[in-house]
Amino acid sequence: MSSCYKSWILLTGFILFYVAYLLFGAFVFSIIERPVEDKLKRDIQVLKEEFLNQSCVNATSLENFLERVLQANKYGISILPNSSASSNWDLASSLFFANTLVTTVGYGHTTPLSDTGKAFSIFYALLGVPFTMLVLTACVQRLMHLVTYGPISMCRQKIGLDPLAATAVHFAILLLLVVLGFFVVPAVVFSYIEDTWSFLDAIYFCFITLCTIGLGDYVPGEKPGQNFRSLYKISVMVYLFVGLMMMYLVLRAFHRMADLHGLTSFFQLPHCDEDIEEDKEPIIEAGHEDQHEHEAEASAKPLDPASQTYNTIKR
Amino acid sequence: MSSCYKSWILLTGFILFYVAYLLFGAFVFSIIERPVEDKLKRDIQVLKEEFLNQSCVNATSLENFLERVLQANKYGISILPNSSASSNWDLASSLFFANTLVTTVGYGHTTPLSDTGKAFSIFYALLGVPFTMLVLTACVQRLMHLVTYGPISMCRQKIGLDPLAATAVHFAILLLLVVLGFFVVPAVVFSYIEDTWSFLDAIYFCFITLCTIGLGDYVPGEKPGQNFRSLYKISVMVYLFVGLMMMYLVLRAFHRMADLHGLTSFFQLPHCDEDIEEDKEPIIEAGHEDQHEHEAEASAKPLDPASQTYNTIKR
């Protein structure tokens, strides 16, 4: 119980440190990018006034004007008057950007404008991506008891199902709940909040996001005059993090079921014998930490491609 | 040797099937999206002509015009004359899009315009993402012999290094070679081919791509009048696939080294004892396939968060 207590304290510490890391990133991005954005916004407004003041509009002047408008738009700066009020680099938006960076979703609806911002993005993601995975994995490890082992064990004891049937039934229910709770219900909410999104658009957004593809054609909270924009952005961040955790949980449950049903070997390519020999050799000979020996031996086997796949897909 | 031969045949089959899956996706995307794109392109040209023909340009008419221009631009359709020649949905571009979808990079510089395209994207990625991971993992499994076990074994036999030093030296050399071969050299090439990219831009592109963040602010082969555009796009696809494979290989080598140096336990949160009990129980009791017992036991332990992290980060 003491180790369990320590484990939860550590996990809470991890999550708090993760939130601090995101806030730090948001703060730095905001400081670096805000002035560049403001300058570009002013430039584009001057450009618009100049364009409106000229006596005759010909194709060439229009094209030159549009080229600069589209260039600014690429960096998330719109020339339209109703979208100029909100910044892409206020604290909430920067936090959202930092979050999409470390989760590898990367919508790209706003991108760093300055060289400093680009360089900082590289270093921030270099630490942030592994850190996110570490926090996600630690959370999933704790949730597995509550969501997988507990219910399966209950199925077997209460209903008297055999282990194979219990894991299959459990997986089907888990999948259904995740699809409902993290795709269908959020899609209904998004299509309600975002006027221009159909239900299909919202489902497409949820799917593209939770697979970490992040095309960025639909990004919540980007319409002009969005109510409670900061709160909404932070809610989407929480959805993203918990959603990724659930995707990972489903994959681990699937992997577990596949192992139990012997499906893993079905997906597995036959090994080269020489690979296995080579692979086992160095770690077994090393044996410098007895308590890790079993673990090392297990990891010394060429990892099962299917199992890795289920662990790794969509992160 | 026979199982090794079979394994290589199967891997080749896998890769060929993967290429066929990408071509199939490209073909379908091209068929679905090309007509929608053509219509939007015509609309935007008509809009431009109408705008140029009007007698006086005021702020309102300009804003209405710009709103539609920016909307079209969001879907990758530019109003500028020099960019209208190439399509976003010709076969090479569709193939590139399909590839960024299944690798979860998702630049989003082009996105499906039609509902059919969006629905197809969901189903295509649902199969494609796990399939890509399977192919990547199978390739990495084969490469590990050539790139990791072989050189480490050689280091130990030829130079007489102990296993710890050999893996550390090997990892440092591998990391250096991957940074050079998949970041620095490609960045030099990209900054040479793409006129507007600085070296920092190109490094930023390589990093954002190979982490599968894929912001899409820099996408190769998108400038108007790009020479050998199709060939260039396909080369970038190959770079992306091989690059992801190398990232994965580095992570596996790092994981292996961390295991051997006892670093894994450093990153590992202490387990809850009850979790371990619950976790082991169902699979051990199941024991329906003897040959899988050891494997099942190994996977029944709550997976080490650090090890999973190194296996999973950046896919």
XYZ file of C-alpha atoms in Angstrom:
630
model
C 0.000 0.000 0.000
C 2.957 2.250 0.761
C 4.453 1.703 -2.711
C 1.019 2.357 -4.202
C 0.740 5.619 -2.280
C 4.228 6.648 -3.396
C 3.331 5.728 -6.958
C 0.252 7.992 -6.947
C 2.213 10.871 -5.399
C 4.848 10.479 -8.102
C 2.216 10.371 -10.842
C 0.587 13.547 -9.500
C 4.026 15.172 -9.436
C 4.590 14.079 -13.025
C 1.292 15.586 -14.161
C 1.899 18.849 -12.297
C 5.360 19.099 -13.807
C 3.837 18.374 -17.227
C 1.306 21.195 -16.789
C 4.159 23.474 -15.692
C 6.131 22.468 -18.806
C 3.146 23.339 -21.009
C 2.691 26.689 -19.256
C 6.392 27.439 -19.619
C 6.169 26.660 -23.357
C 3.056 28.797 -23.741
C 4.744 31.678 -21.949
C 7.879 31.534 -24.114
C 5.934 31.133 -27.380
C 3.730 34.042 -26.400
C 6.723 36.284 -25.616
C 8.577 35.343 -28.808
C 5.687 35.361 -31.279
C 3.327 38.081 -30.038
C 5.467 41.050 -31.218
C 6.090 39.413 -34.623
C 2.367 38.774 -35.003
C 1.478 42.350 -34.016
C 3.919 43.746 -36.572
C 2.573 41.505 -39.338
C -0.994 42.485 -38.406
C -0.155 46.181 -38.666
C 1.646 45.622 -41.982
C -1.311 43.797 -43.447
C -3.724 46.552 -42.377
C -1.506 49.211 -43.967
C -1.374 47.089 -47.109
C -5.166 46.859 -47.160
C -5.582 50.621 -46.787
C -3.051 51.284 -49.542
C -4.871 48.856 -51.792
C -8.249 50.507 -51.122
C -6.824 53.989 -51.714
C -5.373 53.329 -55.119
C -7.305 54.836 -58.007
C -7.479 51.831 -60.293
C -7.313 48.163 -59.406
C -5.737 46.062 -62.111
C -4.919 42.355 -62.175
C -1.242 42.869 -61.306
C -1.838 45.080 -58.276
C -4.556 42.702 -57.066
C -2.258 39.709 -57.424
C 0.598 41.413 -55.595
C -1.822 42.339 -52.830
C -3.280 38.813 -52.642
C 0.160 37.238 -52.572
C 0.992 39.128 -49.388
C -2.444 38.476 -47.899
C -2.086 34.734 -48.478
C 1.456 34.765 -47.106
C 0.229 36.386 -43.877
C -2.721 33.993 -43.767
C -0.320 31.053 -43.915
C 1.033 32.195 -40.559
C -2.477 32.447 -39.156
C -2.870 36.205 -39.651
C -6.117 37.096 -41.342
C -6.766 40.386 -43.091
C -10.482 40.193 -42.272
C -11.564 42.783 -39.679
C -13.582 40.448 -37.445
C -10.675 38.066 -36.921
C -8.094 40.678 -35.964
C -9.340 41.045 -32.386
C -8.078 37.705 -31.074
C -4.402 36.839 -31.127
C -2.931 33.485 -32.096
C -0.302 33.952 -29.433
C -2.203 34.972 -26.320
C -1.563 32.657 -23.373
C -4.457 30.248 -24.046
C -3.657 29.968 -27.757
C 0.057 29.514 -27.072
C -0.804 26.810 -24.546
C -2.958 25.120 -27.180
C -0.110 25.357 -29.695
C 2.395 23.931 -27.183
C -0.011 21.088 -26.454
C -0.531 20.200 -30.125
C 3.254 20.270 -30.564
C 4.157 17.837 -27.756
C 1.283 15.452 -28.553
C 2.512 15.445 -32.220
C -0.992 16.442 -33.396
C 0.342 19.663 -34.963
C -2.694 21.302 -36.569
C -0.522 24.017 -38.033
C -3.355 26.600 -37.992
C -0.812 28.816 -36.249
C 2.897 28.315 -36.710
C 5.914 30.172 -35.357
C 6.770 33.196 -37.470
C 10.237 33.990 -36.194
C 13.447 31.988 -36.422
C 13.681 32.053 -32.616
C 10.185 30.547 -32.429
C 11.114 27.791 -34.886
C 14.315 26.933 -33.019
C 12.459 26.945 -29.708
C 9.782 24.646 -31.211
C 12.478 22.103 -32.064
C 13.983 22.059 -28.556
C 10.588 22.216 -26.874
C 9.274 19.215 -28.839
C 12.548 17.320 -28.420
C 11.927 17.211 -24.661
C 8.154 17.556 -24.726
C 7.236 14.663 -27.010
C 8.997 11.951 -24.926
C 7.754 13.623 -21.731
C 4.140 13.548 -22.961
C 4.493 9.879 -23.813
C 5.923 9.190 -20.370
C 3.019 10.948 -18.630
C 0.451 9.288 -20.924
C 1.952 5.840 -20.323
C 2.126 6.340 -16.552
C -1.548 7.406 -16.507
C -2.597 4.473 -18.683
C -0.653 2.083 -16.444
C -2.736 3.267 -13.461
C -5.996 3.255 -15.416
C -5.477 -0.323 -16.632
C -6.350 -1.643 -13.178
C -9.563 0.342 -12.990
C -10.679 -0.080 -16.581
C -9.258 -3.438 -17.697
C -8.085 -5.851 -14.986
C -10.841 -4.962 -12.511
C -13.804 -5.371 -14.886
C -12.347 -8.540 -16.498
C -11.797 -10.086 -13.092
C -15.357 -9.122 -12.082
C -16.789 -10.623 -15.311
C -15.089 -13.900 -14.493
C -16.054 -14.028 -10.827
C -19.603 -12.686 -11.042
C -20.799 -13.983 -14.402
C -18.471 -16.987 -14.530
C -17.084 -16.251 -18.023
C -13.864 -17.994 -19.068
C -10.811 -15.715 -19.514
C -11.034 -15.663 -23.321
C -14.694 -14.693 -23.373
C -14.229 -12.196 -20.522
C -11.451 -10.278 -22.330
C -13.394 -10.308 -25.614
C -16.603 -9.025 -23.986
C -14.624 -6.456 -22.005
C -12.830 -5.217 -25.110
C -16.075 -4.880 -27.071
C -17.691 -2.853 -24.269
C -14.573 -0.695 -23.790
C -14.379 0.038 -27.525
C -18.058 0.951 -27.663
C -17.735 3.271 -24.650
C -14.633 4.976 -26.088
C -16.263 5.453 -29.508
C -19.346 6.924 -27.828
C -17.537 8.967 -25.171
C -14.613 10.253 -27.247
C -15.982 10.419 -30.781
C -19.769 10.571 -30.938
C -20.548 12.731 -27.865
C -17.665 15.215 -28.461
C -18.708 15.403 -32.138
C -22.239 16.353 -31.079
C -20.825 19.000 -28.729
C -18.410 20.391 -31.349
C -21.055 20.527 -34.080
C -23.273 22.417 -31.609
C -20.600 24.934 -30.557
C -18.999 25.453 -33.981
C -21.698 26.875 -36.268
C -20.047 25.892 -39.511
C -19.278 22.267 -38.598
C -21.604 19.460 -39.625
C -21.699 16.268 -37.543
C -19.458 14.556 -40.119
C -16.999 17.477 -39.897
C -16.924 17.090 -36.114
C -16.432 13.288 -36.217
C -13.704 13.839 -38.836
C -12.065 16.392 -36.527
C -12.176 13.991 -33.528
C -10.724 11.147 -35.566
C -7.990 13.208 -37.251
C -7.074 14.652 -33.830
C -7.007 11.455 -31.755
C -4.935 9.698 -34.441
C -2.493 12.643 -34.028
C -2.738 13.298 -37.786
C -3.954 16.839 -37.069
C -4.618 18.189 -40.556
C -5.804 21.485 -39.095
C -8.683 22.090 -41.531
C -10.989 22.078 -38.503
C -9.668 23.649 -35.307
C -12.041 24.462 -32.439
C -12.326 27.988 -31.073
C -10.981 29.718 -34.163
C -14.143 31.494 -35.299
C -14.219 35.247 -34.681
C -15.966 36.346 -31.501
C -15.896 32.895 -29.899
C -17.411 33.055 -26.401
C -15.144 31.995 -23.529
C -12.368 31.328 -26.050
C -9.626 30.628 -23.473
C -11.800 28.246 -21.462
C -12.900 26.484 -24.653
C -9.284 26.080 -25.856
C -8.274 24.598 -22.496
C -11.262 22.212 -22.558
C -10.183 21.010 -26.015
C -6.659 20.434 -24.628
C -8.083 18.301 -21.824
C -10.198 16.401 -24.384
C -7.078 15.849 -26.482
C -5.000 14.534 -23.574
C -7.695 12.290 -22.098
C -8.693 11.146 -25.594
C -5.126 10.118 -26.425
C -4.975 8.273 -23.104
C -8.152 6.380 -23.975
C -6.893 5.527 -27.468
C -3.756 4.145 -25.868
C -5.811 2.241 -23.294
C -7.933 0.656 -26.048
C -4.775 -0.340 -27.906
C -3.300 -1.948 -24.793
C -6.567 -3.765 -24.104
C -6.608 -4.930 -27.728
C -3.007 -6.068 -27.491
C -3.829 -7.981 -24.318
C -6.822 -9.643 -25.941
C -4.839 -10.441 -29.084
C -2.121 -12.062 -26.945
C -4.653 -14.171 -25.086
C -6.444 -15.266 -28.254
C -3.140 -16.094 -29.984
C -3.738 -13.350 -32.564
C -0.341 -11.788 -31.918
C 1.430 -14.664 -33.655
C -0.959 -14.296 -36.580
C 0.342 -10.780 -37.259
C 3.922 -11.731 -36.494
C 6.401 -12.300 -39.310
C 8.563 -15.397 -38.767
C 11.907 -14.420 -37.203
C 15.268 -14.971 -38.757
C 16.992 -17.474 -36.444
C 20.282 -15.594 -36.625
C 18.546 -12.418 -35.474
C 17.313 -14.123 -32.323
C 20.779 -15.394 -31.484
C 22.425 -12.040 -32.006
C 19.671 -10.304 -30.198
C 19.806 -12.351 -27.037
C 23.527 -12.490 -26.694
C 24.716 -9.116 -25.390
C 22.093 -8.509 -22.716
C 22.185 -12.005 -21.231
C 25.950 -11.946 -21.002
C 25.881 -8.535 -19.382
C 23.700 -9.612 -16.432
C 25.001 -6.832 -14.209
C 21.720 -6.270 -12.403
C 20.139 -9.407 -11.088
C 16.783 -7.912 -10.358
C 16.488 -6.862 -13.977
C 17.512 -10.155 -15.432
C 14.068 -11.471 -16.236
C 13.042 -8.114 -17.623
C 16.177 -7.896 -19.736
C 15.667 -11.402 -21.033
C 12.125 -10.595 -22.005
C 13.145 -7.428 -23.783
C 16.078 -9.192 -25.417
C 13.747 -11.199 -27.612
C 13.204 -9.470 -30.899
C 10.077 -7.603 -29.978
C 6.956 -8.959 -31.470
C 6.079 -6.650 -34.333
C 2.368 -6.926 -33.736
C 2.632 -6.125 -30.055
C 4.769 -3.110 -30.779
C 2.348 -2.053 -33.392
C -0.548 -2.064 -31.002
C 1.540 -0.202 -28.475
C 2.694 2.322 -30.949
C -0.048 3.058 -33.384
C -1.508 6.479 -32.950
C 1.364 7.073 -30.589
C 17.889 -20.145 -43.140
C 14.581 -21.311 -44.562
C 12.570 -19.305 -41.980
C 14.785 -16.316 -42.697
C 14.101 -16.646 -46.430
C 10.349 -16.948 -45.756
C 10.530 -13.935 -43.464
C 12.148 -11.770 -46.161
C 9.630 -12.920 -48.778
C 6.800 -12.017 -46.389
C 8.338 -8.619 -45.642
C 8.684 -7.879 -49.354
C 5.052 -8.914 -49.780
C 4.067 -6.599 -46.937
C 5.905 -3.657 -48.496
C 4.445 -4.310 -51.950
C 0.965 -4.532 -50.452
C 1.641 -1.296 -48.563
C 2.659 0.479 -51.771
C -0.500 -0.900 -53.423
C -2.576 0.419 -50.498
C -1.030 3.882 -50.901
C -1.648 3.821 -54.661
C -5.238 2.721 -54.085
C -5.737 5.611 -51.621
C -4.143 8.098 -54.007
C -6.374 6.890 -56.825
C -9.578 7.189 -54.762
C -8.639 10.600 -53.317
C -7.799 11.834 -56.802
C -11.139 10.621 -58.211
C -13.163 12.076 -55.316
C -11.394 15.412 -54.870
C -10.263 16.416 -58.365
C -13.731 17.482 -59.614
C -14.456 19.419 -56.394
C -11.106 21.175 -56.680
C -11.679 22.023 -60.354
C -15.071 23.526 -59.539
C -13.666 25.603 -56.678
C -10.826 26.774 -58.913
C -13.263 27.916 -61.599
C -15.438 29.649 -58.978
C -12.506 31.526 -57.547
C -11.379 32.698 -61.003
C -14.899 33.941 -61.797
C -14.916 35.725 -58.441
C -11.610 37.379 -59.259
C -12.834 38.584 -62.656
C -16.029 39.945 -61.133
C -14.017 41.754 -58.498
C -11.699 43.304 -61.091
C -14.625 44.380 -63.290
C -16.478 46.296 -60.611
C -16.300 50.063 -60.938
C -15.400 50.956 -57.367
C -13.669 48.858 -54.752
C -14.821 49.637 -51.240
C -13.883 48.025 -47.946
C -17.002 45.827 -47.806
C -16.655 44.401 -51.295
C -12.941 43.786 -50.704
C -13.657 41.978 -47.432
C -16.351 39.801 -48.982
C -13.958 38.950 -51.779
C -11.088 38.215 -49.378
C -13.277 36.037 -47.183
C -13.975 33.735 -50.102
C -10.355 33.818 -51.262
C -9.137 32.808 -47.785
C -11.791 30.098 -47.527
C -10.594 28.576 -50.829
C -7.003 28.972 -49.722
C -7.741 26.953 -46.581
C -8.495 24.006 -48.843
C -5.247 24.511 -50.710
C -6.743 26.422 -53.645
C -4.835 29.584 -54.401
C -6.219 32.474 -56.428
C -2.754 33.403 -57.684
C -2.312 32.703 -61.403
C 1.051 30.932 -61.170
C -0.206 28.355 -58.696
C -3.315 27.344 -60.625
C -1.447 25.105 -63.068
C -0.667 22.277 -60.661
C -3.421 20.353 -58.909
C -3.440 19.300 -55.266
C -5.153 16.091 -56.266
C -3.163 14.764 -59.196
C -1.853 11.237 -58.621
C 1.510 12.242 -57.090
C -0.064 14.832 -54.770
C -2.829 12.424 -53.724
C -0.197 9.781 -53.029
C 1.678 12.316 -50.908
C -1.526 13.167 -49.045
C -2.340 9.466 -48.473
C 1.194 8.949 -47.172
C 1.041 11.879 -44.729
C -2.325 10.558 -43.532
C -1.235 6.994 -42.711
C 2.061 8.087 -41.142
C 0.015 10.557 -38.966
C 2.237 13.440 -40.129
C -0.781 15.254 -41.610
C 0.627 18.516 -42.972
C -2.831 19.713 -43.870
C -1.588 21.872 -46.772
C -4.262 20.089 -48.770
C -7.323 18.612 -47.124
C -10.358 16.798 -48.494
C -13.038 19.232 -49.664
C -15.988 16.885 -50.019
C -17.862 14.909 -47.383
C -17.047 11.718 -49.299
C -13.367 12.623 -49.117
C -13.581 13.225 -45.364
C -15.403 9.953 -44.725
C -12.927 8.091 -46.916
C -10.020 9.714 -45.010
C -11.397 8.279 -41.756
C -11.702 4.722 -43.083
C -8.440 4.935 -44.986
C -6.502 6.069 -41.894
C -8.312 3.571 -39.658
C -6.713 0.739 -41.638
C -3.686 2.619 -42.915
C -2.217 3.882 -39.641
C -1.919 0.424 -37.994
C -0.754 -1.047 -41.306
C 2.017 1.564 -41.621
C 3.158 0.817 -38.073
C 3.186 -2.899 -38.852
C 5.316 -2.393 -41.966
C 7.632 0.060 -40.154
C 8.064 -2.328 -37.229
C 8.713 -5.305 -39.482
C 11.355 -3.320 -41.399
C 13.005 -2.101 -38.183
C 13.038 -5.652 -36.811
C 15.075 -6.734 -39.855
C 17.322 -3.674 -39.771
C 18.170 -4.158 -36.081
C 20.448 -7.070 -36.984
C 22.328 -5.092 -39.584
C 22.497 -1.786 -37.722
C 22.507 -2.702 -34.029
C 23.322 -6.307 -33.107
C 25.926 -6.776 -35.848
C 27.987 -3.633 -35.121
C 27.751 -4.098 -31.316
C 28.909 -7.685 -31.619
C 31.755 -6.563 -33.898
C 32.788 -3.810 -31.442
C 33.048 -6.381 -28.687
C 34.920 -9.007 -30.701
C 37.267 -6.775 -32.691
C 37.971 -3.932 -30.253
C 37.325 -5.935 -27.085
C 34.860 -3.445 -25.540
C 32.632 -4.644 -22.682
C 28.877 -4.834 -23.477
C 28.023 -1.575 -21.676
C 30.696 0.448 -23.466
C 29.931 -1.237 -26.802
C 26.207 -0.324 -26.696
C 26.993 3.241 -25.566
C 29.583 3.779 -28.324
C 27.280 2.167 -30.868
C 24.349 4.362 -29.826
C 26.417 7.554 -30.006
C 27.634 6.668 -33.518
C 24.139 5.643 -34.671
C 22.625 8.894 -33.334
C 25.313 10.977 -35.028
C 24.799 9.175 -38.343
C 21.004 9.566 -38.167
C 21.251 13.269 -37.285
C 23.646 13.793 -40.171
C 21.900 11.529 -42.686
C 18.276 12.373 -41.891
C 18.408 15.952 -40.620
C 21.528 17.841 -41.705
C 22.033 16.431 -45.232
C 18.299 16.508 -46.160
C 18.100 20.057 -44.757
C 20.970 21.122 -47.034
C 19.199 19.493 -49.994
C 15.810 21.043 -49.152
C 17.246 24.517 -48.612
C 18.965 24.169 -52.006
C 15.843 22.987 -53.875
C 13.310 25.259 -52.126
C 14.355 28.857 -52.876
C 12.500 30.417 -49.970
C 13.730 28.033 -47.245
C 16.696 28.924 -45.085
C 18.779 26.138 -43.553
C 16.948 26.635 -40.227
C 13.592 26.361 -42.049
C 14.730 23.102 -43.632
C 16.001 21.621 -40.339
C 12.723 22.720 -38.701
C 10.805 20.999 -41.524
C 12.806 17.741 -41.118
C 12.289 17.741 -37.358
C 8.576 18.612 -37.441
C 8.089 15.918 -40.100
C 10.040 13.063 -38.522
C 8.339 13.690 -35.147
C 5.057 13.285 -37.129
C 3.926 16.706 -35.824
C 3.593 17.926 -39.409
C 2.569 21.562 -38.939
C 2.496 22.058 -42.690
C 3.985 25.582 -42.758
C 6.789 24.136 -44.880
C 5.829 21.482 -47.431
C 8.256 20.514 -50.196
C 7.301 20.750 -53.850
C 4.537 23.304 -53.363
C 6.112 26.288 -55.084
C 4.658 27.138 -58.496
C 6.483 25.703 -61.484
C 8.430 23.154 -59.450
C 10.593 21.026 -61.754
C 9.939 17.271 -61.700
C 7.191 17.856 -59.118
C 5.880 14.252 -59.100
C 9.345 12.742 -58.767
C 10.193 15.223 -56.004
C 6.991 14.429 -54.079
C 7.727 10.698 -54.299
C 11.302 11.255 -53.125
C 9.986 13.168 -50.095
C 7.635 10.239 -49.376
C 10.569 7.835 -49.422
C 12.533 10.211 -47.159
C 9.558 10.315 -44.789
C 9.179 6.535 -44.617
C 12.889 5.754 -44.257
C 13.284 8.656 -41.821
C 10.501 7.369 -39.588
C 12.112 3.928 -39.722
C 15.428 5.403 -38.596
C 13.789 7.402 -35.779
C 12.191 4.189 -34.599
C 15.489 2.339 -34.902
C 17.270 4.982 -32.806
C 14.533 4.728 -30.179
C 14.848 0.953 -30.029
C 18.636 1.214 -29.780
C 18.211 3.809 -27.013
C 15.728 1.603 -25.200
C 18.144 -1.307 -25.451
C 21.017 0.785 -24.109
C 18.830 2.217 -21.310
C 17.841 -1.330 -20.307
C 21.446 -2.444 -20.215
C 22.619 0.578 -18.225
C 19.722 0.225 -15.757
C 18.276 3.562 -16.876
C 14.863 2.055 -17.510
C 14.195 1.677 -13.788
C 15.236 5.297 -13.290
C 12.351 6.465 -15.453
C 9.957 3.864 -14.075
C 7.316 4.813 -11.523
C 7.010 2.309 -8.659
C 4.180 -0.144 -9.326
C 1.152 -0.600 -7.159
C 1.486 -4.137 -5.778
C -2.202 -4.807 -6.274
C -1.880 -3.829 -9.929
C 0.782 -6.447 -10.476
C -1.322 -9.141 -8.876
C -4.420 -8.293 -10.855
C -2.384 -7.876 -13.941
C -0.739 -11.263 -13.873
C -3.740 -13.227 -12.850
C -5.958 -13.612 -15.904
C -3.312 -14.492 -18.444
C -1.422 -16.974 -16.291
C -4.585 -18.788 -15.356
C -5.645 -18.876 -18.974
C -2.522 -20.726 -20.136
C -4.292 -22.232 -23.115
C -1.328 -22.063 -25.416
C 1.843 -23.438 -23.923
C 4.156 -22.025 -26.493
C 2.934 -18.533 -25.648
C 3.212 -18.885 -21.922
C 6.526 -17.138 -21.455
C 5.512 -14.407 -23.851
C 2.198 -13.944 -22.079
C 3.884 -13.807 -18.698
C 6.262 -11.159 -19.927
C 3.475 -9.067 -21.356
C 1.345 -9.615 -18.251
C 3.640 -7.430 -16.183
C 2.483 -3.856 -16.189
C 4.570 -2.629 -19.036
C 7.425 -0.448 -18.049
C 6.399 3.114 -18.838
C 9.857 4.147 -19.890
C 10.320 1.230 -22.242
C 6.993 1.902 -23.864
C 7.843 5.506 -24.135
C 11.021 4.857 -26.013
C 9.218 2.418 -28.232
C 6.417 4.753 -28.871
C 7.610 8.305 -28.981
C 7.593 9.818 -32.383
C 5.719 6.681 -33.336
